[in-house]
PDB file of C-alpha atoms in Angstrom:
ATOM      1  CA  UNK A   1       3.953 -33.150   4.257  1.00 49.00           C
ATOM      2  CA  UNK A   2       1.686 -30.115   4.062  1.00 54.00           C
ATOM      3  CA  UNK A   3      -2.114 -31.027   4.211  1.00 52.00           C
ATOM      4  CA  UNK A   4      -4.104 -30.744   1.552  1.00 59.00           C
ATOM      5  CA  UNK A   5      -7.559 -29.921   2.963  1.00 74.00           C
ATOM      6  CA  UNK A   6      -6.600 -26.355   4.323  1.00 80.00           C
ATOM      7  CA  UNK A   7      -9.385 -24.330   4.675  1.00 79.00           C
ATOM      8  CA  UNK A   8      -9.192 -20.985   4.019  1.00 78.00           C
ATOM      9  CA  UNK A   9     -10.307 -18.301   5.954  1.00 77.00           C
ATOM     10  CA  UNK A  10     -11.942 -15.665   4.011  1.00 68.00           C
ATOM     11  CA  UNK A  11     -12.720 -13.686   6.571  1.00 69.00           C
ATOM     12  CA  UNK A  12      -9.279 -12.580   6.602  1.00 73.00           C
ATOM     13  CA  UNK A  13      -8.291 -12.600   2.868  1.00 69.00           C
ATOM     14  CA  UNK A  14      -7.460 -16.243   2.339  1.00 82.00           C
ATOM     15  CA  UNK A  15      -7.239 -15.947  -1.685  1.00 90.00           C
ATOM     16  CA  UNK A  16      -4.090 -17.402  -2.110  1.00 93.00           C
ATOM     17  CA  UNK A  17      -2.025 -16.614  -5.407  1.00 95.00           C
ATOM     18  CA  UNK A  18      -1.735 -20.291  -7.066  1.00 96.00           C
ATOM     19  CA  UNK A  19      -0.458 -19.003 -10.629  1.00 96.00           C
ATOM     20  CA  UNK A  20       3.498 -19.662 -10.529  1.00 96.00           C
ATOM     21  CA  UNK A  21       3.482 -17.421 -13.604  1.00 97.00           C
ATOM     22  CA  UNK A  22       2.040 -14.340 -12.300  1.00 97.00           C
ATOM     23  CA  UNK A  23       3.874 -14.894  -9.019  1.00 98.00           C
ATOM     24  CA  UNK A  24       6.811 -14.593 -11.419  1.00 98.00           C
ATOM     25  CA  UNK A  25       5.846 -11.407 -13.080  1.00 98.00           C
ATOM     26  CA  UNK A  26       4.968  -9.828  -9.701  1.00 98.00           C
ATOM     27  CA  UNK A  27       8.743 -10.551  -8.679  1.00 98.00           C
ATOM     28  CA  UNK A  28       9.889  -9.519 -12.064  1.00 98.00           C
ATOM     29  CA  UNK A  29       8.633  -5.984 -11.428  1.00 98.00           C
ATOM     30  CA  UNK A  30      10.578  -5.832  -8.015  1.00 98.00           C
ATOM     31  CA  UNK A  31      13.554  -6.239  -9.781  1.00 99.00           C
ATOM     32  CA  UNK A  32      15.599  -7.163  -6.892  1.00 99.00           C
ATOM     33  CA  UNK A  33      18.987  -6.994  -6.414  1.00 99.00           C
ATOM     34  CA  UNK A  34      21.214  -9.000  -4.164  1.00 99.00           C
ATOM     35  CA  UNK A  35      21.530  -5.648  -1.909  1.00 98.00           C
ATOM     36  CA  UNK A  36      17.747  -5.669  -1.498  1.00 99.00           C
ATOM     37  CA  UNK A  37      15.757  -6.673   1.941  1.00 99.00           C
ATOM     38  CA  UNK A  38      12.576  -7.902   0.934  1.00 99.00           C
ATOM     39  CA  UNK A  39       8.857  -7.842   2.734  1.00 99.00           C
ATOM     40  CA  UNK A  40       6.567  -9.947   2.131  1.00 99.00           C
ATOM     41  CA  UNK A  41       2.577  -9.592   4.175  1.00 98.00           C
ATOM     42  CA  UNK A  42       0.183 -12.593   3.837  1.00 96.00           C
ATOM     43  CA  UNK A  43       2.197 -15.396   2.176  1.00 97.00           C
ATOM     44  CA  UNK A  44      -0.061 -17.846   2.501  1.00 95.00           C
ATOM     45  CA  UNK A  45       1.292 -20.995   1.147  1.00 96.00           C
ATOM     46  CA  UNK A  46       4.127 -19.850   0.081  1.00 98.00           C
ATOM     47  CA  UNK A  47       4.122 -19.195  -4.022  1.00 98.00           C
ATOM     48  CA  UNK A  48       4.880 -15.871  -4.070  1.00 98.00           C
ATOM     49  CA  UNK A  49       7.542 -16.575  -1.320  1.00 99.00           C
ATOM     50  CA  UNK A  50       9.295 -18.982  -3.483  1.00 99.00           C
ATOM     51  CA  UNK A  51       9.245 -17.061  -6.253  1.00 99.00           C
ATOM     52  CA  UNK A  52      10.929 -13.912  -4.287  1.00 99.00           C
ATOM     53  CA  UNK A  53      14.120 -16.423  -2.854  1.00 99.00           C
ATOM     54  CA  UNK A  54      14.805 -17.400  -6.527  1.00 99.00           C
ATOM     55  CA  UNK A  55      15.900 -14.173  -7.231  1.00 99.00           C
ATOM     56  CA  UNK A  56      19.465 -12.654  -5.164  1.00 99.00           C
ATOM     57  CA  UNK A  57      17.817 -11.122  -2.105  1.00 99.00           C
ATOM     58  CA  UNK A  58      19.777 -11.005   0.939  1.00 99.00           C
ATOM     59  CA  UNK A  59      16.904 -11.568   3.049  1.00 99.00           C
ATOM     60  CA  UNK A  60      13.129 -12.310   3.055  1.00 99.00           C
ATOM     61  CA  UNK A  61      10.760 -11.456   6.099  1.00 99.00           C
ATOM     62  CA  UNK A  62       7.302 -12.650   5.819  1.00 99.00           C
ATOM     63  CA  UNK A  63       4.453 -11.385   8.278  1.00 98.00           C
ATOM     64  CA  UNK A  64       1.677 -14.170   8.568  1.00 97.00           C
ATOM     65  CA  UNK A  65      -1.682 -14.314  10.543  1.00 96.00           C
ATOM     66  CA  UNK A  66      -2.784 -17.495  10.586  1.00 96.00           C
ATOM     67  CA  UNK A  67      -0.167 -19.997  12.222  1.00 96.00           C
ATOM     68  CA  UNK A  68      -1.867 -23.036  10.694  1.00 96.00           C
ATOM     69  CA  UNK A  69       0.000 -22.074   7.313  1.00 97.00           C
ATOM     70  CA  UNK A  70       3.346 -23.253   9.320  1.00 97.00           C
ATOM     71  CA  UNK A  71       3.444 -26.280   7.724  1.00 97.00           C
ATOM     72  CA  UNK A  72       3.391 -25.183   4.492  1.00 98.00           C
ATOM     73  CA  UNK A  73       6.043 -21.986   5.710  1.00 98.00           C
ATOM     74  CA  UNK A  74       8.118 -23.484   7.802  1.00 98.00           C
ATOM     75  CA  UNK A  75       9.898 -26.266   5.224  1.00 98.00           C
ATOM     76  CA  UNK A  76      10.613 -22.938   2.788  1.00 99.00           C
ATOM     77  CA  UNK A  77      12.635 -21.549   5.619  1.00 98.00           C
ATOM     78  CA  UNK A  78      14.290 -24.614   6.399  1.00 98.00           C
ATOM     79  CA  UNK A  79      15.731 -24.924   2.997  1.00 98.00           C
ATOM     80  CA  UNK A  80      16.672 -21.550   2.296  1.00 99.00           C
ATOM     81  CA  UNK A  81      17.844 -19.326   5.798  1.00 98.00           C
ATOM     82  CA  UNK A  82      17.274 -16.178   3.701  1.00 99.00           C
ATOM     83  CA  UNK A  83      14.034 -16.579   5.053  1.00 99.00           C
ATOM     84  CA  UNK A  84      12.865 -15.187   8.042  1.00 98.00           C
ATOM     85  CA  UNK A  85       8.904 -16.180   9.780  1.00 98.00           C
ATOM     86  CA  UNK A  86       6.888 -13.525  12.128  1.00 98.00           C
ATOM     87  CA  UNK A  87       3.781 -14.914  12.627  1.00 98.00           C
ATOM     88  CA  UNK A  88       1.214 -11.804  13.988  1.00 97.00           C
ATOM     89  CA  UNK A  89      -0.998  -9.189  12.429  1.00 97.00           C
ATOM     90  CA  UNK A  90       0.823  -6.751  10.350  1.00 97.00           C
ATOM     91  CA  UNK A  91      -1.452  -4.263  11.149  1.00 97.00           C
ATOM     92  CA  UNK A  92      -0.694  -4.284  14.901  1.00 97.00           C
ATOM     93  CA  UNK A  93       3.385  -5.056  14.674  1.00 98.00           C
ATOM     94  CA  UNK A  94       5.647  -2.007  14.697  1.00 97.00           C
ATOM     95  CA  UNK A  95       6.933  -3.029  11.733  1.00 97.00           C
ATOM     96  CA  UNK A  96      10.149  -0.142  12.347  1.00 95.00           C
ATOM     97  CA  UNK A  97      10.853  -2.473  15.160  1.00 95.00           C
ATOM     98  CA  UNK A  98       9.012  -5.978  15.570  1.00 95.00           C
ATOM     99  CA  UNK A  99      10.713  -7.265  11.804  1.00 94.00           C
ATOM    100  CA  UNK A 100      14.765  -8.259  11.840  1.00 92.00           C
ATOM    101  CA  UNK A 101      15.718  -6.542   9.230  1.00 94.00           C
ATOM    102  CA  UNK A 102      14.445  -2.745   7.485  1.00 97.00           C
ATOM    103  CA  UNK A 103      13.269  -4.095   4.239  1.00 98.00           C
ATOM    104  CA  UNK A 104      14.005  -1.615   0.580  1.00 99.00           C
ATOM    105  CA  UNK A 105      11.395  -3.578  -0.933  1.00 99.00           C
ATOM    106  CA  UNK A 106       7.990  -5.174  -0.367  1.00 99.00           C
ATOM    107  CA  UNK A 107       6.200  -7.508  -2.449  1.00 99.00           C
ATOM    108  CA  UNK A 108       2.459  -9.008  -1.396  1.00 98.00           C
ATOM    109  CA  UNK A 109      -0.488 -10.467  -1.888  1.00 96.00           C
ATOM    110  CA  UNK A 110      -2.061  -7.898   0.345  1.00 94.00           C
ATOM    111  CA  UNK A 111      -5.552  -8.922   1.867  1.00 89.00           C
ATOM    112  CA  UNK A 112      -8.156  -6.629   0.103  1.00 91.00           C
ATOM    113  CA  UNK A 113     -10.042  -5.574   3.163  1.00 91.00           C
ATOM    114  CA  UNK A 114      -6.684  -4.019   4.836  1.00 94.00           C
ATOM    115  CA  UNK A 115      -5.377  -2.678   1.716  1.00 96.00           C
ATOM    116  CA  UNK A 116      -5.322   1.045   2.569  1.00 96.00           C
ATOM    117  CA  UNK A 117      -4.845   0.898   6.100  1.00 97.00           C
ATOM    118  CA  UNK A 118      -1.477  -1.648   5.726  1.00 98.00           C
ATOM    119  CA  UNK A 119      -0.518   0.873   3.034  1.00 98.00           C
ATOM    120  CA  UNK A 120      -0.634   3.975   4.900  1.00 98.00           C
ATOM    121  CA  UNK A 121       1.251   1.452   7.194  1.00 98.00           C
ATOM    122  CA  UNK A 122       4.139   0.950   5.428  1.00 98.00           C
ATOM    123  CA  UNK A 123       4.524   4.551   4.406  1.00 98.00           C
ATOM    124  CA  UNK A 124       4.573   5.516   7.747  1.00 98.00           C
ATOM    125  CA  UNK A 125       6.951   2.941   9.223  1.00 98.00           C
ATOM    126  CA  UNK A 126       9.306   2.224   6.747  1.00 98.00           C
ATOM    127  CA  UNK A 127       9.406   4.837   4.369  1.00 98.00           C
ATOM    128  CA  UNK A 128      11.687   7.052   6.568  1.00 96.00           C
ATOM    129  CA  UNK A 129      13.881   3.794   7.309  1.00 97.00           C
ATOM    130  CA  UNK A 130      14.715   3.545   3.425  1.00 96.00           C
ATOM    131  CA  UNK A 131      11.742   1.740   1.664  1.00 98.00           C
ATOM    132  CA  UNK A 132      12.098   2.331  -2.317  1.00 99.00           C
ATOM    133  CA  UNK A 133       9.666  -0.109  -4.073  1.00 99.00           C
ATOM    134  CA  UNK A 134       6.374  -2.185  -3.300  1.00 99.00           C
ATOM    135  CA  UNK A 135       4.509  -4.335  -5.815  1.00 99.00           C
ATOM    136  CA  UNK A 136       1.375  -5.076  -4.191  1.00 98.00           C
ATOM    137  CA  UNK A 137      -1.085  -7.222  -5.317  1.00 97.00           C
ATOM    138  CA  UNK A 138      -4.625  -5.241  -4.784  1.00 97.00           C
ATOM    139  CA  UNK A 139      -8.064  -5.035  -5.403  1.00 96.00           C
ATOM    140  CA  UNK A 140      -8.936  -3.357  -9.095  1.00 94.00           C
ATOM    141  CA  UNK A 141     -10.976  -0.466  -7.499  1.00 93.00           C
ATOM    142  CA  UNK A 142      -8.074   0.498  -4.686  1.00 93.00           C
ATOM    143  CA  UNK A 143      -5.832   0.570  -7.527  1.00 94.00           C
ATOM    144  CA  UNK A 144      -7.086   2.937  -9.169  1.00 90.00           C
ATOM    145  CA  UNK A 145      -7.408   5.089  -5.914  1.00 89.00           C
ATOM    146  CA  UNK A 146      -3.681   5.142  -6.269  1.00 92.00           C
ATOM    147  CA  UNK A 147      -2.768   5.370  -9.330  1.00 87.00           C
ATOM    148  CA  UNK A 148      -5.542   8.364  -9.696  1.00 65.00           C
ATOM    149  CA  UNK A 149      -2.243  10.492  -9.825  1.00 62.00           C
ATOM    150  CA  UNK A 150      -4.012  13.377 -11.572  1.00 57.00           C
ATOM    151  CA  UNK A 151      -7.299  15.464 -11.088  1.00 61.00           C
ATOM    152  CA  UNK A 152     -10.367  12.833 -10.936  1.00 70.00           C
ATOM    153  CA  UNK A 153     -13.087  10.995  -9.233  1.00 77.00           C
ATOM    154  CA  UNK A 154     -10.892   8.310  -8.209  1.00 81.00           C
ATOM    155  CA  UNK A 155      -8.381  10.696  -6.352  1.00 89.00           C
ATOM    156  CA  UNK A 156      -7.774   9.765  -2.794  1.00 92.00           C
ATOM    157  CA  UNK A 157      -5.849  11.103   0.575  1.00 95.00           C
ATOM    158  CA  UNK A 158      -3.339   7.854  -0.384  1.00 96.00           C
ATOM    159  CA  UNK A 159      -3.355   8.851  -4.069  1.00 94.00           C
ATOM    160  CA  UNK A 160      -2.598  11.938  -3.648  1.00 96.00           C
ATOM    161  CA  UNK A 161       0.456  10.869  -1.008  1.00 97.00           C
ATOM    162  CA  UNK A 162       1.625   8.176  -3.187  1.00 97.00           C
ATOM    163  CA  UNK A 163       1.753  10.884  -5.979  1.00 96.00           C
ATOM    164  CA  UNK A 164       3.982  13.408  -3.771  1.00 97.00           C
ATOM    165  CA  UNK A 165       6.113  11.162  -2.613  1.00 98.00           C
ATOM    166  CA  UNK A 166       7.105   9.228  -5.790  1.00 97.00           C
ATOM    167  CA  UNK A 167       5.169   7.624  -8.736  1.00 95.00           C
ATOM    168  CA  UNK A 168       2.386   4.732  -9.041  1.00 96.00           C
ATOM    169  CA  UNK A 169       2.464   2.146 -12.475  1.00 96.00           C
ATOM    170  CA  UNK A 170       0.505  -0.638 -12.924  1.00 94.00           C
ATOM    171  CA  UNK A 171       1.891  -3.481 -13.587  1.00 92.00           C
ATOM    172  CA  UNK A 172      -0.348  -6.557 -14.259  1.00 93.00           C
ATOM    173  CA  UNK A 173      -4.480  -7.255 -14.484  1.00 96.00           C
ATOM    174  CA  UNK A 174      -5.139 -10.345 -12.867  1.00 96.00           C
ATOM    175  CA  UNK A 175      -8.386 -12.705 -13.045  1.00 95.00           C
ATOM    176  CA  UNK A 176     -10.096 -13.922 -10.412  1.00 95.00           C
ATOM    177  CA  UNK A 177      -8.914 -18.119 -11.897  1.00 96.00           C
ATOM    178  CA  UNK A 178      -5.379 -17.324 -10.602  1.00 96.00           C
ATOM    179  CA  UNK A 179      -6.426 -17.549  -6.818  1.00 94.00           C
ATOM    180  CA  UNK A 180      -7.426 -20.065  -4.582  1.00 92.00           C
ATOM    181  CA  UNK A 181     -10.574 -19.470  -3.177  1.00 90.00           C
ATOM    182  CA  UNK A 182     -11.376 -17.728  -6.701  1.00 93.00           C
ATOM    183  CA  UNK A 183     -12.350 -14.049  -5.469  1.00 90.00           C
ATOM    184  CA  UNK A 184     -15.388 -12.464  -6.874  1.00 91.00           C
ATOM    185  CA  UNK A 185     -13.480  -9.650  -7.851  1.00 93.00           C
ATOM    186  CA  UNK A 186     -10.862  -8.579 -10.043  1.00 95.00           C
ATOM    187  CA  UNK A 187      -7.643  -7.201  -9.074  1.00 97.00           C
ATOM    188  CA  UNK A 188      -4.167  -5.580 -10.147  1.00 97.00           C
ATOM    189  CA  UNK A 189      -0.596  -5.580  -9.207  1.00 98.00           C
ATOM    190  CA  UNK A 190       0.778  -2.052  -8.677  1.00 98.00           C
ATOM    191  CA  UNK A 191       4.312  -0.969  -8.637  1.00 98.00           C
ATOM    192  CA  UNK A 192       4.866   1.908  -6.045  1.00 98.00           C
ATOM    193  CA  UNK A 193       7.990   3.707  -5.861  1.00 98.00           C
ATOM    194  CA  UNK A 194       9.260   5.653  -3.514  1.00 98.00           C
ATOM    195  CA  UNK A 195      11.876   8.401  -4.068  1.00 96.00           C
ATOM    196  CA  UNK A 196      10.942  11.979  -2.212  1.00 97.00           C
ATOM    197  CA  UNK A 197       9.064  13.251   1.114  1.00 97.00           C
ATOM    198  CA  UNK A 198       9.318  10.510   3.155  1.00 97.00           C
ATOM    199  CA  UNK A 199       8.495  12.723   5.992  1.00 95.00           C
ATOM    200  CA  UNK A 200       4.477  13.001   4.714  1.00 96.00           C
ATOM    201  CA  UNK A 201       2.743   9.824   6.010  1.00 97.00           C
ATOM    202  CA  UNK A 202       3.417  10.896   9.077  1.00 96.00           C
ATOM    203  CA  UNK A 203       3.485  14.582   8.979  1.00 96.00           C
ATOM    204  CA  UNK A 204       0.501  15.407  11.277  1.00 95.00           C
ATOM    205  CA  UNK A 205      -0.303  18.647   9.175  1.00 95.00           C
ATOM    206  CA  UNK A 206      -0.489  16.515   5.806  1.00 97.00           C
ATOM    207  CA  UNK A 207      -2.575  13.959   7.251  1.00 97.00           C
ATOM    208  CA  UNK A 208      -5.247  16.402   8.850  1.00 97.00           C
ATOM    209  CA  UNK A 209      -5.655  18.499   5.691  1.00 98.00           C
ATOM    210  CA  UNK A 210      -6.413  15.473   3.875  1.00 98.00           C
ATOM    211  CA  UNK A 211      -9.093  14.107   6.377  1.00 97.00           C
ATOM    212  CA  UNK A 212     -10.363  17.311   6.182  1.00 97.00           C
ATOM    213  CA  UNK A 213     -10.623  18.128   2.454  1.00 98.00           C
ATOM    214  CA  UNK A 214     -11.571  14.565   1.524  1.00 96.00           C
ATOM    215  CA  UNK A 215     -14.296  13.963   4.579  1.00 95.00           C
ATOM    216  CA  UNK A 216     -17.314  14.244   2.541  1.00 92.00           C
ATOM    217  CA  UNK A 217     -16.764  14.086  -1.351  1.00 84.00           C
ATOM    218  CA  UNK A 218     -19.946  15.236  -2.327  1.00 84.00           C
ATOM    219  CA  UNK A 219     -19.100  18.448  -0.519  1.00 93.00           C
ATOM    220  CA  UNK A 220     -16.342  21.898  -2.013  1.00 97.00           C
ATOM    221  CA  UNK A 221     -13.601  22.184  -0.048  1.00 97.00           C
ATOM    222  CA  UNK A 222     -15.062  25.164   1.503  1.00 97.00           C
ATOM    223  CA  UNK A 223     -17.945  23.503   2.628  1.00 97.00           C
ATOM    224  CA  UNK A 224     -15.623  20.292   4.117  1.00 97.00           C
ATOM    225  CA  UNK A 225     -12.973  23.102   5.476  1.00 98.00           C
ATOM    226  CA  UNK A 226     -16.032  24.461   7.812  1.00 97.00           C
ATOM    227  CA  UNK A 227     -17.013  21.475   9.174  1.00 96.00           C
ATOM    228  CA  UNK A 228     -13.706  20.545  10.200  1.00 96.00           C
ATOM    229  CA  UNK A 229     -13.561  24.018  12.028  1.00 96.00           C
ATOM    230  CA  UNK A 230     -11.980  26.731   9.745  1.00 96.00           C
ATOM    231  CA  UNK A 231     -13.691  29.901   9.444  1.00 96.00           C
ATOM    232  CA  UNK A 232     -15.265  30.178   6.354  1.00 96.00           C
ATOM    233  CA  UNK A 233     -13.484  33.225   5.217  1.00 97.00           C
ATOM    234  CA  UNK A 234     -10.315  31.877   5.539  1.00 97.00           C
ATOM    235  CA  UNK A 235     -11.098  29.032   3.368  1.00 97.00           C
ATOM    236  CA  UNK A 236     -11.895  31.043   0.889  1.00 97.00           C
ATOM    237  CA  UNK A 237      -8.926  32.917   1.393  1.00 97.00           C
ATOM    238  CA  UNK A 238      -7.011  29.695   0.568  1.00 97.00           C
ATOM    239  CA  UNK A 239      -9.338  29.089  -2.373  1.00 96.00           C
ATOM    240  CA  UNK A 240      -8.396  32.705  -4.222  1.00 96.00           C
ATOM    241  CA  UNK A 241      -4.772  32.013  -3.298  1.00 95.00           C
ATOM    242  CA  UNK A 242      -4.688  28.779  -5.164  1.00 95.00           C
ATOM    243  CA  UNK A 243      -6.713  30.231  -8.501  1.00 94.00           C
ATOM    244  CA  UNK A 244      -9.486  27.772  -7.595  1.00 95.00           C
ATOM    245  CA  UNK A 245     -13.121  28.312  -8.020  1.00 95.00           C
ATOM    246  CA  UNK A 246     -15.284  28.742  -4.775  1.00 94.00           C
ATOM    247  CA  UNK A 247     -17.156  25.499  -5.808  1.00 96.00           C
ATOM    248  CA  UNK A 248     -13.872  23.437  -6.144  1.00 96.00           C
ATOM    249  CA  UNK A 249     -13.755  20.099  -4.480  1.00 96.00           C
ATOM    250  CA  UNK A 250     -10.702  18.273  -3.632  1.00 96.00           C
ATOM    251  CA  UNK A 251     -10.544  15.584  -6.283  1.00 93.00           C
ATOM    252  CA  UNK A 252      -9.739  18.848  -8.766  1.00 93.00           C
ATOM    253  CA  UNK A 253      -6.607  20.068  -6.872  1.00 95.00           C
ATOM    254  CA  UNK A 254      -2.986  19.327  -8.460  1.00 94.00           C
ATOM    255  CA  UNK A 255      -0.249  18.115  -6.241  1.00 95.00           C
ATOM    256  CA  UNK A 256       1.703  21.537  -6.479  1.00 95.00           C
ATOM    257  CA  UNK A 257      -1.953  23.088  -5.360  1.00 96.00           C
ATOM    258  CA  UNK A 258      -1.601  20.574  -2.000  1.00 96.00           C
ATOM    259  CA  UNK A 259       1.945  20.816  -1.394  1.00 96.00           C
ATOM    260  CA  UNK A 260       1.211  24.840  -0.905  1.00 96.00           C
ATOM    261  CA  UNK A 261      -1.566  24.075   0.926  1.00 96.00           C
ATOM    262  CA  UNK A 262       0.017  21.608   3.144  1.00 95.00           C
ATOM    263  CA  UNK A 263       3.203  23.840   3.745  1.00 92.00           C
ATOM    264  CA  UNK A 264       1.345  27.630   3.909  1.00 91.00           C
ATOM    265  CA  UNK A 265      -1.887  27.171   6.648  1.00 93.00           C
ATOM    266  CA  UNK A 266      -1.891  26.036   9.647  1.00 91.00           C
ATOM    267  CA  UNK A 267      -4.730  22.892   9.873  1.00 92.00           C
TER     268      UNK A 267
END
């Protein structure tokens, strides 16, 4: 029997999901299919996990950090062989590679500290492979970083890739009472999916004109393009060319306005 005196390790995002019901919604949004491959990153105990082999999945992988949640892991996978363990850092797997199976779908509990960096993540590594869907449990602020689909303060280098390469919904608001440690901050389940330039996350060109239009917001574009080493008057070539003002920062640019950007200059 599992213990009951686990302690969790915040450090690392211990906030385990303990309300069945919103494990149930989370799932619900997935709408999986019995053709579908399903990820799952942090499972902690196992509620969300549960929740994902009631529905017709043909398989389950679940990356988890901290071996002492074995005992509460391993009995789920010895009653239903849809289930497959890896127990490592998600961040450092090759998840193209290191996982059995190329998952369509991934459904988490993500830790909040790694939440953009395990994104960009799976965009990278299993987007070209044939990812369509995640529902990802997140922090309330980093959700609206990607949802921030159109011109705002909120817009992001992941917003804006998110945006280009499909669509962002949110799904559910969830309280801080439905974890375990209760988090001192409120969070969201988003529903990203994936349908068009899978190619981006990892298009070298893409990335750096991001980095370099979003390095300092407080700065115009023109002012960020410098720094990162283009001449001054071809930014502002790029600038007239798009209809923008000189003063125009990157949080004010449209997707079409990036997409000609990303695909006309060199960066």
């Amino acid at each position: 029997m599992p213990s009951e005196r686990f302690v969790h390790n915040t450090d690392i995002g211990q906030n385990f999901l303990i309300n069945r019901g919103i494990a149930e919604r989370i799932v619900d949004a997935a709408q999986i299919s019995p053709q579908d491959i399903v990820l799952e990153i942090g499972p902690g105990k196992g509620v969300l996990t549960r929740q994902i082999l009631a529905t017709p999945c043909k398989a389950l992988v679940a990356v988890e950090l901290d071996r002492r949640l074995e005992e509460f892991l391993s009995p789920i996978a010895q009653q239903d062989p849809r289930l497959s363990l890896i127990w490592g850092d998600a961040l450092r797997l090759d998840l193209s590679r290191d996982i059995p199976f190329h998952p369509t779908k991934v459904v988490a509990n993500l830790p909040y500290h790694i939440t953009t960096p395990i994104v960009w993540k799976l965009l990278e590594e299993l987007a070209p492979l044939g990812l369509v869907r995640m529902v990802l449990m997140v922090q309330r602020e980093a959700a609206m970083r990607m949802l921030q689909g159109a011109k705002g303060k909120d817009r992001s280098p992941l917003g804006v890739t998110l945006e280009a390469m499909g669509w962002v919904s949110k799904a559910i608001s969830v309280p801080p009472g439905a974890f375990r440690p209760i988090p001192k901050v409120n969070s969201s389940v988003i529903r990203i999916d994936i349908d068009k330039n899978r190619e981006l996350p990892t298009d070298p060109r893409w990335r750096r004109m991001l980095k370099a239009s979003f390095s300092q917001r407080r700065k115009n574009l023109l002012n960020n393009w410098q720094a990162a080493g283009i001449p001054r008057e071809e930014g502002e070539r790029r600038i007239e060319a798009l209809g923008l003002m000189a003063n125009a920062r990157a949080e004010e640019l449209t997707l079409d306005q990036w997409l000609t950007l990303a695909r006309g200059y060199e960066w």
